[in-house]
XYZ file of C-alpha atoms in Angstrom:
747
model
C 116.690 178.974 35.476
C 114.685 182.249 35.684
C 113.469 184.052 32.649
C 115.413 187.186 31.658
C 114.231 190.248 30.358
C 115.512 193.491 29.104
C 114.170 196.860 29.827
C 112.589 199.408 27.143
C 115.581 200.397 24.913
C 114.374 200.376 21.408
C 113.757 204.301 20.323
C 111.544 205.260 17.456
C 114.215 205.251 14.952
C 115.278 201.730 15.947
C 111.580 200.378 15.894
C 110.977 202.517 12.367
C 114.019 201.056 10.761
C 112.982 197.173 12.007
C 110.120 197.549 9.749
C 111.448 199.234 6.856
C 114.621 196.875 6.588
C 112.488 193.669 6.534
C 110.205 195.131 4.188
C 112.701 196.427 1.727
C 114.365 193.343 0.877
C 111.712 191.567 -0.862
C 109.930 194.527 -2.594
C 112.860 195.882 -4.581
C 115.436 193.169 -4.785
C 113.576 190.028 -5.308
C 109.910 190.444 -6.661
C 109.898 192.919 -9.351
C 110.605 190.522 -12.199
C 108.256 187.963 -10.933
C 105.487 190.016 -10.036
C 105.909 191.980 -13.741
C 105.428 188.705 -15.416
C 102.579 188.457 -13.652
C 100.807 191.643 -14.162
C 102.631 193.685 -16.562
C 103.756 197.348 -16.188
C 100.468 197.890 -14.005
C 102.162 195.972 -11.186
C 103.223 199.072 -9.884
C 99.670 199.660 -8.944
C 99.487 196.176 -7.221
C 102.416 197.497 -4.896
C 100.266 200.610 -4.098
C 96.947 198.498 -3.377
C 99.305 196.119 -1.177
C 100.493 199.107 0.795
C 96.883 200.161 1.435
C 95.552 196.876 2.665
C 98.810 196.773 4.804
C 98.086 200.514 5.860
C 94.481 199.313 7.233
C 96.176 196.436 9.182
C 98.955 198.689 10.320
C 96.262 200.821 12.148
C 94.735 197.986 13.989
C 98.263 196.664 14.827
C 99.158 200.044 16.321
C 96.069 200.358 18.416
C 96.705 196.941 19.842
C 100.184 197.154 20.374
C 99.850 200.503 22.271
C 97.359 198.836 24.351
C 99.341 195.757 25.004
C 102.749 196.011 24.394
C 103.831 192.474 24.358
C 105.972 190.029 23.189
C 104.441 187.522 20.312
C 102.367 190.274 18.767
C 99.585 189.257 16.656
C 99.414 185.668 18.495
C 99.070 187.537 21.978
C 96.280 189.760 20.836
C 94.058 186.952 18.983
C 94.786 184.375 21.966
C 93.505 186.748 24.653
C 90.667 188.069 22.551
C 89.425 184.802 20.641
C 90.602 182.341 23.011
C 93.344 179.778 22.529
C 91.698 177.603 19.444
C 92.362 181.189 17.263
C 95.425 181.664 19.206
C 96.827 178.508 18.080
C 95.953 179.347 14.307
C 97.312 182.571 14.554
C 100.598 181.714 16.747
C 101.078 178.691 14.483
C 100.330 180.672 11.224
C 102.555 183.385 12.116
C 105.450 180.808 12.872
C 105.040 179.034 9.524
C 104.470 182.282 7.811
C 107.656 183.530 9.113
C 109.478 180.145 8.076
C 108.109 180.562 4.735
C 109.386 183.996 4.427
C 112.660 183.243 5.750
C 113.029 180.467 2.977
C 111.830 182.879 0.398
C 114.464 186.025 1.390
C 117.107 182.982 1.497
C 116.070 182.126 -1.860
C 116.548 186.203 -2.771
C 119.914 186.034 -1.385
C 120.942 183.210 -3.269
C 119.699 184.589 -6.573
C 121.931 187.599 -5.912
C 124.762 185.311 -4.431
C 125.307 183.555 -7.912
C 125.493 186.753 -9.680
C 128.781 187.118 -7.842
C 130.100 183.400 -7.225
C 129.942 179.973 -9.301
C 127.821 177.905 -7.290
C 127.135 174.546 -8.516
C 123.990 172.474 -8.967
C 124.031 169.581 -6.239
C 121.498 166.781 -7.024
C 117.961 168.248 -7.569
C 118.948 171.547 -6.274
C 119.605 174.325 -8.429
C 122.730 176.802 -8.103
C 120.158 179.123 -6.233
C 118.980 176.654 -4.142
C 122.192 175.739 -2.774
C 123.199 179.257 -2.417
C 120.021 179.849 -0.351
C 120.739 176.553 1.650
C 124.140 177.989 2.649
C 122.629 181.222 3.728
C 119.696 179.707 5.710
C 122.213 177.792 7.653
C 124.015 180.870 8.392
C 121.289 182.868 9.205
C 119.779 180.089 11.581
C 123.684 179.521 13.089
C 123.689 183.417 13.753
C 120.290 183.168 15.904
C 121.443 180.141 17.693
C 124.710 181.659 19.067
C 122.843 185.056 19.858
C 124.008 187.654 17.798
C 121.238 189.485 16.596
C 120.382 192.857 14.793
C 120.102 195.331 17.784
C 118.300 198.653 16.726
C 121.521 200.480 16.142
C 122.734 198.097 13.737
C 119.326 197.860 11.876
C 119.475 201.647 11.791
C 122.756 201.332 9.692
C 121.619 198.638 7.707
C 118.503 200.669 6.477
C 120.666 203.746 6.002
C 122.831 201.984 3.702
C 120.123 200.528 1.792
C 118.319 203.608 1.257
C 121.375 205.231 0.081
C 122.087 202.493 -2.665
C 118.613 202.732 -3.747
C 118.355 206.569 -3.947
C 121.681 206.287 -5.916
C 119.885 203.836 -8.115
C 116.955 205.944 -8.134
C 118.642 208.979 -9.437
C 120.632 207.381 -12.250
C 117.912 205.159 -13.176
C 115.249 208.099 -13.511
C 117.957 209.461 -16.161
C 117.843 206.567 -18.110
C 114.023 206.086 -17.639
C 111.956 206.178 -21.000
C 108.527 205.942 -21.091
C 108.783 203.978 -24.458
C 110.120 201.164 -22.444
C 107.557 201.245 -19.861
C 104.591 201.069 -22.531
C 106.262 198.499 -24.773
C 104.824 195.433 -25.437
C 101.047 196.231 -24.786
C 101.090 199.420 -22.883
C 100.330 199.569 -19.088
C 97.656 196.526 -19.012
C 98.993 194.286 -21.531
C 97.668 191.450 -19.147
C 94.636 193.152 -18.461
C 93.364 195.122 -15.369
C 92.310 191.508 -13.759
C 96.148 191.021 -13.393
C 96.304 193.820 -10.751
C 94.830 191.884 -7.719
C 96.513 188.726 -8.520
C 99.747 190.928 -8.645
C 98.903 192.227 -4.953
C 98.416 188.742 -3.770
C 102.046 187.915 -5.042
C 103.738 190.913 -3.478
C 102.071 191.175 -0.337
C 104.922 189.527 1.501
C 107.001 192.456 0.879
C 104.591 194.247 3.448
C 105.100 191.842 6.221
C 107.897 193.458 8.137
C 105.952 196.324 9.788
C 104.283 193.472 12.105
C 107.352 192.592 13.258
C 107.529 195.957 15.095
C 104.890 194.738 17.404
C 106.564 191.763 18.515
C 109.259 193.667 19.962
C 106.624 196.324 21.504
C 107.925 195.081 24.965
C 111.315 196.673 24.414
C 110.041 199.916 22.837
C 110.468 203.071 24.922
C 107.057 204.768 25.245
C 105.372 202.528 22.902
C 102.213 204.281 23.058
C 103.935 207.208 20.752
C 106.406 205.240 19.022
C 104.705 201.813 17.767
C 101.975 203.922 15.777
C 104.512 206.188 14.342
C 106.945 203.126 13.508
C 104.220 201.009 12.287
C 102.345 203.352 10.237
C 105.234 205.459 9.062
C 107.260 202.113 7.817
C 104.183 200.961 5.478
C 103.911 204.539 4.260
C 107.770 205.126 3.436
C 108.159 201.576 1.986
C 105.193 202.142 -0.202
C 106.286 205.260 -1.841
C 109.614 203.568 -2.143
C 108.406 200.675 -3.812
C 105.913 202.528 -6.208
C 108.646 204.721 -7.277
C 111.394 202.079 -7.801
C 109.245 199.505 -9.748
C 108.415 202.355 -11.744
C 111.799 203.458 -12.948
C 112.633 199.557 -13.164
C 110.158 199.238 -15.859
C 111.071 202.392 -17.358
C 114.617 201.324 -17.803
C 113.971 197.378 -18.462
C 110.952 196.481 -20.722
C 108.803 194.221 -18.507
C 108.859 191.243 -20.309
C 112.608 191.206 -20.289
C 113.118 191.825 -16.484
C 115.125 189.428 -14.733
C 112.974 187.147 -12.349
C 116.215 186.487 -10.173
C 118.131 189.592 -9.898
C 116.205 192.619 -11.332
C 117.972 195.397 -9.548
C 121.457 194.035 -10.860
C 119.908 193.947 -14.458
C 118.490 197.673 -14.310
C 121.818 198.943 -12.885
C 123.786 197.049 -15.872
C 121.385 199.171 -18.311
C 121.262 202.529 -16.270
C 124.930 203.355 -15.473
C 127.613 204.055 -17.705
C 130.179 201.869 -18.990
C 132.740 202.994 -16.507
C 130.863 202.662 -13.412
C 128.505 199.599 -14.460
C 130.967 197.220 -12.625
C 131.261 199.383 -9.717
C 127.740 199.938 -9.472
C 126.428 196.043 -10.190
C 128.668 195.158 -7.326
C 127.280 197.779 -5.063
C 123.590 197.165 -5.787
C 124.266 193.346 -5.418
C 126.090 193.562 -1.982
C 123.035 195.729 -0.954
C 120.816 192.914 -2.129
C 122.526 190.501 -0.058
C 122.614 192.652 2.817
C 118.783 193.162 2.246
C 117.554 189.720 2.050
C 120.178 188.835 4.894
C 118.791 191.494 7.384
C 115.020 190.135 6.454
C 115.545 186.522 7.049
C 117.725 187.347 10.141
C 114.703 189.607 11.675
C 112.107 186.588 10.516
C 114.027 183.933 12.350
C 114.554 186.420 15.402
C 110.511 187.043 15.481
C 109.522 183.621 15.168
C 111.620 182.632 18.392
C 109.716 185.519 20.295
C 106.420 183.993 18.872
C 107.097 180.565 20.387
C 108.046 181.881 23.473
C 104.777 183.579 23.597
C 103.069 180.601 22.932
C 105.263 178.397 25.233
C 104.363 180.969 28.024
C 100.493 180.331 27.299
C 100.815 176.358 26.913
C 99.739 176.531 23.370
C 103.115 174.809 22.319
C 105.634 173.008 24.531
C 107.648 175.223 26.616
C 110.604 172.995 26.142
C 110.994 174.791 22.936
C 111.975 177.615 24.924
C 114.798 176.004 26.951
C 117.747 178.538 27.235
C 121.096 177.530 25.963
C 123.331 177.260 28.870
C 125.809 179.279 26.937
C 124.463 181.129 24.582
C 121.254 182.268 26.419
C 119.563 181.570 23.056
C 115.991 179.881 22.658
C 118.157 177.250 20.770
C 115.511 174.607 20.203
C 112.690 176.947 18.849
C 115.456 178.346 16.640
C 116.567 174.945 15.426
C 113.161 173.494 14.520
C 112.657 176.964 12.913
C 115.585 176.573 10.846
C 114.898 173.109 9.995
C 111.257 174.051 8.395
C 113.427 176.600 6.478
C 115.639 174.335 4.742
C 112.992 171.958 3.948
C 111.186 174.874 2.329
C 114.211 176.030 0.539
C 114.703 172.485 -0.715
C 111.292 171.386 -1.841
C 109.670 174.579 -2.772
C 112.760 176.817 -3.735
C 112.605 176.349 -7.489
C 109.058 178.169 -7.437
C 110.003 181.331 -5.430
C 105.995 182.347 -6.304
C 104.767 179.542 -3.661
C 107.129 180.678 -1.085
C 105.780 184.527 -1.175
C 102.373 183.706 -1.625
C 102.358 180.906 1.243
C 104.070 183.663 3.513
C 101.427 186.055 2.330
C 98.286 183.773 3.051
C 99.148 182.406 6.701
C 100.065 186.243 7.536
C 96.592 187.232 6.018
C 94.695 184.923 8.136
C 96.595 186.073 11.523
C 95.732 190.003 10.245
C 91.954 189.049 9.598
C 91.820 187.717 13.149
C 93.848 190.562 14.396
C 91.019 192.906 13.335
C 88.360 190.699 14.837
C 90.295 190.816 18.177
C 90.300 194.666 18.088
C 86.704 194.631 17.953
C 86.404 191.880 20.851
C 88.366 194.066 22.710
C 86.422 197.224 22.161
C 83.421 195.598 22.998
C 83.913 193.313 25.691
C 87.054 194.646 27.966
C 86.184 197.547 30.106
C 90.129 197.753 30.933
C 91.132 197.948 27.167
C 92.789 201.520 26.911
C 95.037 202.032 24.124
C 96.799 205.041 23.574
C 96.323 205.018 19.896
C 92.953 204.225 18.437
C 91.993 203.464 14.530
C 90.156 206.174 13.143
C 86.681 205.276 11.889
C 85.821 202.278 14.429
C 84.364 199.439 13.419
C 84.501 200.560 9.829
C 88.561 200.439 9.595
C 88.762 196.631 11.512
C 86.011 195.159 9.633
C 87.653 196.701 6.143
C 90.929 195.020 7.496
C 89.158 192.085 7.612
C 87.168 191.966 4.342
C 90.437 193.105 2.596
C 92.960 190.337 4.296
C 90.041 187.524 3.646
C 89.459 189.328 0.142
C 93.070 189.167 -1.251
C 93.213 185.284 -0.457
C 90.898 184.822 -3.464
C 93.749 185.914 -5.626
C 96.655 184.000 -4.361
C 96.166 180.534 -6.339
C 94.552 177.141 -5.678
C 98.084 175.703 -4.511
C 98.573 178.424 -2.009
C 94.876 178.321 -0.873
C 95.078 174.495 -0.159
C 97.993 174.720 1.467
C 96.133 177.569 3.987
C 93.445 174.865 4.088
C 95.918 172.148 5.238
C 97.502 174.560 7.662
C 94.089 175.339 9.216
C 93.028 171.700 9.561
C 96.503 171.129 11.186
C 95.895 174.080 13.554
C 92.568 172.713 14.710
C 93.973 169.185 15.216
C 96.851 170.731 17.272
C 94.666 172.658 19.514
C 92.256 169.737 20.477
C 94.906 167.182 20.436
C 97.460 168.973 22.458
C 96.708 172.526 23.384
C 93.166 172.503 24.591
C 94.344 170.142 27.681
C 97.157 172.611 28.826
C 96.110 175.970 27.921
C 94.937 178.042 30.845
C 92.929 180.986 29.870
C 89.531 181.654 28.296
C 89.289 184.195 25.403
C 87.430 187.372 26.030
C 84.673 186.510 23.250
C 84.389 182.908 24.768
C 83.795 184.545 28.426
C 81.583 186.959 27.068
C 79.015 184.322 25.221
C 79.213 182.053 28.380
C 78.337 184.927 30.656
C 75.415 185.715 28.526
C 74.488 182.313 27.731
C 70.713 182.994 28.425
C 70.458 185.981 26.186
C 72.130 184.093 23.235
C 70.957 181.485 20.759
C 71.884 178.260 22.127
C 73.973 176.890 19.388
C 76.202 180.097 19.597
C 76.555 179.020 23.466
C 77.318 175.446 22.595
C 79.888 176.241 20.258
C 81.938 178.392 22.690
C 81.692 175.783 25.349
C 82.428 172.939 23.092
C 86.128 174.859 22.034
C 86.718 176.239 25.443
C 89.625 174.990 27.035
C 89.137 172.308 29.716
C 88.229 173.556 32.766
C 87.965 177.255 31.656
C 84.268 177.615 30.636
C 84.331 180.312 33.277
C 87.209 183.138 33.772
C 89.875 181.156 35.250
C 92.353 184.006 35.703
C 94.860 183.226 38.204
C 95.950 185.907 40.489
C 99.293 187.194 40.495
C 101.491 188.418 43.629
C 104.767 189.836 42.385
C 107.741 190.035 44.803
C 110.607 192.139 44.000
C 113.580 190.921 45.286
C 117.227 192.558 45.883
C 118.553 191.360 49.099
C 119.155 187.751 50.153
C 118.586 188.496 53.594
C 115.131 189.552 53.200
C 114.012 187.145 50.430
C 112.787 184.487 52.626
C 110.513 186.781 54.662
C 109.049 188.496 51.158
C 108.614 185.234 49.906
C 106.786 183.843 53.009
C 104.413 187.020 53.136
C 103.814 186.666 49.214
C 103.248 182.911 49.483
C 100.615 183.024 52.419
C 98.680 185.780 50.464
C 99.034 183.980 47.212
C 97.740 180.789 48.914
C 94.674 182.504 50.027
C 93.735 183.657 46.933
C 94.552 180.289 45.130
C 96.898 182.231 42.882
C 100.625 182.171 41.930
C 104.099 183.804 42.675
C 105.948 185.909 40.331
C 109.430 187.025 41.747
C 111.442 189.651 39.902
C 115.000 190.526 40.559
C 115.645 194.151 38.958
C 119.229 194.410 38.475
C 120.280 198.101 37.838
C 122.687 198.938 35.629
C 124.485 202.548 35.475
C 123.601 204.837 33.090
C 126.748 204.652 31.402
C 126.444 200.852 30.500
C 124.487 199.759 27.600
C 122.259 196.884 28.876
C 123.273 194.946 25.718
C 126.670 195.540 27.260
C 125.416 194.117 30.600
C 123.651 191.385 29.113
C 127.193 190.000 27.781
C 128.412 189.609 31.352
C 125.758 186.752 31.523
C 127.810 184.501 33.797
C 128.302 187.204 36.314
C 124.638 188.203 36.197
C 123.334 184.635 36.541
C 125.477 183.878 39.351
C 124.222 187.089 41.401
C 120.663 186.400 40.443
C 120.295 182.845 39.796
C 121.036 182.247 43.887
C 118.632 184.528 45.043
C 115.869 183.497 42.673
C 116.709 179.573 43.524
C 115.942 180.471 46.850
C 112.867 181.810 46.315
C 111.917 179.222 44.455
C 112.789 176.671 47.238
C 110.432 178.597 49.446
C 107.555 178.988 47.596
C 107.557 175.372 46.561
C 107.753 174.449 50.221
C 105.005 176.484 50.926
C 102.962 175.159 48.130
C 102.557 177.993 45.823
C 103.442 177.719 42.156
C 106.083 180.440 41.235
C 108.012 182.182 37.947
C 110.950 183.926 38.087
C 112.530 186.874 36.338
C 115.806 188.453 35.948
C 115.334 192.347 34.548
C 118.123 194.280 33.275
C 117.559 198.214 33.707
C 118.954 201.411 34.161
C 116.153 202.253 36.685
C 115.451 200.726 40.019
C 111.910 201.292 41.619
C 110.605 202.722 38.249
C 111.487 199.375 36.536
C 109.555 197.280 39.321
C 106.593 199.196 38.810
C 106.787 198.754 34.696
C 107.251 194.901 35.293
C 104.214 194.925 37.689
C 102.145 196.910 35.012
C 103.548 194.681 31.932
C 103.001 191.248 33.764
C 99.358 192.521 34.830
C 100.175 191.811 38.575
C 97.238 191.945 41.148
C 99.491 193.064 43.902
C 103.507 193.828 44.444
C 105.537 193.093 47.732
C 108.860 194.642 48.027
C 111.607 195.176 50.918
C 111.705 198.744 52.529
C 115.246 199.208 52.245
C 116.007 200.290 48.747
C 112.632 201.794 47.987
C 112.432 205.540 47.837
C 109.169 206.312 49.900
C 107.827 209.474 49.664
C 106.693 210.321 53.373
C 104.345 207.257 54.047
C 103.759 206.145 50.103
C 105.132 203.612 48.150
C 105.891 206.159 45.168
C 108.795 208.536 44.927
C 108.209 212.202 44.648
C 108.193 212.615 41.106
C 106.202 209.172 40.695
C 103.480 210.414 42.806
C 102.860 213.545 40.959
C 102.777 212.052 37.546
C 101.573 208.548 38.359
C 99.391 206.145 40.020
C 100.561 202.947 41.330
C 100.155 199.649 38.783
C 98.389 197.532 41.312
C 98.318 197.044 45.338
C 101.597 197.283 46.793
C 103.112 196.281 50.096
C 106.309 197.203 51.582
C 107.923 195.060 54.124
C 110.857 196.307 56.732
C 113.927 194.522 57.016
C 113.035 193.286 60.604
C 111.737 189.756 59.518
C 108.125 188.320 58.809
C 106.127 186.780 61.704
C 102.465 187.238 61.374
C 101.357 185.438 64.863
C 100.290 188.730 66.041
C 99.017 191.529 64.055
C 98.536 195.024 64.991
C 95.976 197.137 62.434
C 95.615 200.683 63.129
C 93.067 202.297 61.007
C 91.389 205.654 60.609
C 89.175 204.154 57.582
C 91.106 205.837 54.836
C 91.460 204.089 50.998
C 94.221 201.850 51.763
C 92.952 200.631 55.279
C 90.828 198.281 52.933
C 93.693 196.710 51.398
C 95.275 196.444 55.069
C 92.175 194.677 56.280
C 92.403 192.357 53.230
C 95.849 191.237 54.072
C 95.052 190.770 57.845
C 92.192 188.560 56.871
C 94.400 186.473 54.508
C 96.847 185.918 56.991
C 94.600 185.219 59.672
C 92.799 182.480 57.439
C 96.074 181.011 56.130
C 98.734 181.259 59.051
C 96.155 181.647 62.075
C 97.358 185.017 62.782
C 95.833 186.838 65.771
C 94.641 190.351 64.685
C 94.183 193.168 66.882
C 92.430 196.487 65.183
C 93.474 199.806 66.953
C 91.398 202.927 66.276
C 92.609 206.130 67.912
C 89.804 208.842 68.510
C 88.962 211.781 70.812
C 85.505 210.119 71.249
C 85.411 206.934 72.539
C 81.818 205.795 72.032
C 81.787 206.840 68.575
C 85.396 205.477 67.763
C 83.887 202.052 69.342
C 80.783 202.088 66.886
C 83.149 202.932 63.967
C 85.492 199.885 64.720
C 82.931 197.559 65.299
C 81.404 198.296 62.063
C 84.571 198.554 60.292
C 85.770 194.953 61.453
C 82.359 193.631 60.489
C 82.437 195.032 57.060
C 86.110 193.770 56.454
C 85.608 190.344 57.595
C 87.475 190.658 60.948
C 84.783 189.957 63.629
C 86.935 188.022 65.341
C 89.607 190.360 65.847
C 90.381 192.020 69.275
C 89.246 195.840 69.123
C 91.185 198.436 70.711
C 90.027 201.968 70.785
C 92.611 204.209 72.467
C 92.471 208.428 73.124
C 95.209 210.875 72.942
C 98.017 211.158 70.578
C 97.900 208.720 67.547
C 101.879 207.951 67.622
C 102.061 207.246 71.055
C 98.877 204.863 70.978
C 100.367 202.907 68.124
C 103.746 202.762 69.582
C 102.096 201.365 73.074
C 100.047 198.869 71.088
C 102.694 197.363 69.000
C 104.667 196.215 71.919
C 103.379 192.857 72.173
C 102.856 192.285 68.218
C 105.198 190.819 65.949
C 103.496 192.724 62.686
C 102.121 196.310 62.339
C 100.110 196.760 59.001
C 99.744 200.278 58.242
C 97.593 201.602 55.320
C 99.385 204.722 53.353
C 98.135 208.101 54.102
C 95.978 210.212 52.173
C 97.578 213.274 52.969
C 99.455 215.083 49.716
C 103.124 215.200 48.709
C 103.649 219.165 49.976
C 101.537 218.547 52.892
C 103.275 215.739 54.155
C 107.114 217.212 53.239
C 105.841 220.451 55.547
C 104.353 218.727 58.335
C 105.926 215.098 58.408
C 104.552 211.927 58.075
C 102.749 209.587 60.843
C 104.314 206.424 59.168
C 107.895 207.572 58.932
C 107.855 209.307 62.360
C 106.490 206.565 64.570
C 106.920 203.112 62.797
C 110.712 203.547 61.964
C 111.055 203.799 65.745
C 109.440 200.664 66.375
C 110.950 197.420 67.152
C 108.177 195.509 65.584
C 108.202 194.921 61.787
C 106.106 197.067 59.578
C 104.176 196.376 56.699
C 102.876 199.335 54.470
C 100.076 198.958 52.341
C 99.026 200.994 49.529
C 95.783 200.732 47.065
C 96.038 202.628 43.846
C 93.180 205.296 43.022
C 93.152 208.174 40.966
C 93.969 211.526 42.210
C 93.917 215.106 40.547
C 97.513 216.727 40.734
C 96.007 219.165 43.307
C 95.130 216.010 45.389
C 98.353 214.976 44.885
C 100.227 218.249 45.855
C 97.728 219.698 48.863
C 96.109 216.468 50.036
């Protein structure tokens, strides 16, 4: 079964509401009473400090997310920068942290549910825990069968919640009493030293913004929308928390504020008698909606993290098996759900433990993410974020210090839990993941590459934790094949497999199913049986062909409103080395693989090879060259086919000066490792010479022209004018390179 992907369809508003909706549930509806009992009225400052710490981390999340909009969020960044050991800690920490957070949200749901319905105690479980278990089971079941909060639904939920909270804020402000706020000891009855323990407790209220990064692959224009959504959601929620918690404490004295349903209690006090019942019901329903939304979003995010870890072999990909009917990673969801149920049953009578455990694990991940940002900046020349944190490196260093420093205030039980978790994560890596993970982190590679310049203990430590067989860079070259037609599938895969085998690489076969703009992608995804039948056989044939040729292959089906553009986006997102696609269905601009507008606005994502539909027989190759930029790629392809399938290569150069042409072609062949090729020097018309030389050949490989768009529109194109008339199969090769707009227009 091939993996399926959705194109980028989440807009800025949807991303913003994902963060706000996840955070707003805990901070207002669940924690104010518990937090006030810990810190007193000064707990408002605890919320503000929590927001500031979250904001510093949000800046780093935004930079990493715009550089690498990948599923998995924090795990992906840490694993790539620091290596699979720290990737194991980050991935398992994020996963367990989300399970604790989901249990916490479920308890919050149970607290408000018991104010509406009588729920009995069962055995050692309180009525709140029973309600939470019911809720948690429902949330897991909803994710199991595949219903999820889309961006549109989340926007509606957040709009409803903010409307309810705005009404409460208005009426609560009318009932606000400074005397109530300052009663029982003033602002700091428990001392200023209670502020940071309060922050450690309520930090779980700020975890939602990081979930935006886990859906970064689905964001439209992530370079712009992701930082706005991440930073904006933290800023909005911090203000909302500060205002509403202040109002709560000015309506109900802090020692009396309910630790189970604080907003319901404050609503009963703030609203006049005739409206009390309606207001309480509305607020309670809002609390149920908020906590349900937060729990569901956390379970959904955990499945994405498991997918990313399975892809990197940190955990078994068995967890990511897709349900045949519901098309969900049901095993991952069931395992996460089982942990949530256990946490509710064993720890649900002390909500502080759940809140702090979730905070601790996420704080560890945030510290590692800040470290990852520094590693990317210092070691990766290809790291190119659209958004960059201000005051680098001060900002990520501050993020690490604040995240680790806050751990000192969470309490001994939670610190013990975090220590046990880190030990377990270390054990998991050395006992399972190390023998399976196939990628070295940038930090480890940087240390090992400079072993002679660094202290030997540092080098020895990096080597001792490196994945087996990856003390050097073992990144596998990837050739992507864009498939659309069963008639051309075998030829494209055969070409791709020959090149991948030469590079000791792997294949990625992608089938882009273009959906009309009038049809929402989510609606198209619901037609899963038809899509699977349409795409499954095509990709199954590709897998069979690749396996027969001895080349590893992965497959993807992508739903998109675009065609060629989505192929290029997929090549970029999967970081492939070359892209192979068929001639029919591509919008060739002159003799280039880009469309006309693409050529003006963008560069190709990688090396691109376009094969026509006349089959693939590389036994006799003609390689015309005039020494252009993309002719280097043509030579690489010809050399690879020569070495893997014993192709006979003939190089053709057309010139008005044969002696000079002979010197050129001999030097060019030597420079490109084609000394055994037959060399042909012709005079006269280029198109005629190519047509004549191609007569006895089975494949013509041509590098894309360097001529600009307007010059080719006016003067025609060599590639289209002569090669379309050949009976020989044509392979167009183009290597990306930077060109100014003037060069693109005029050549």
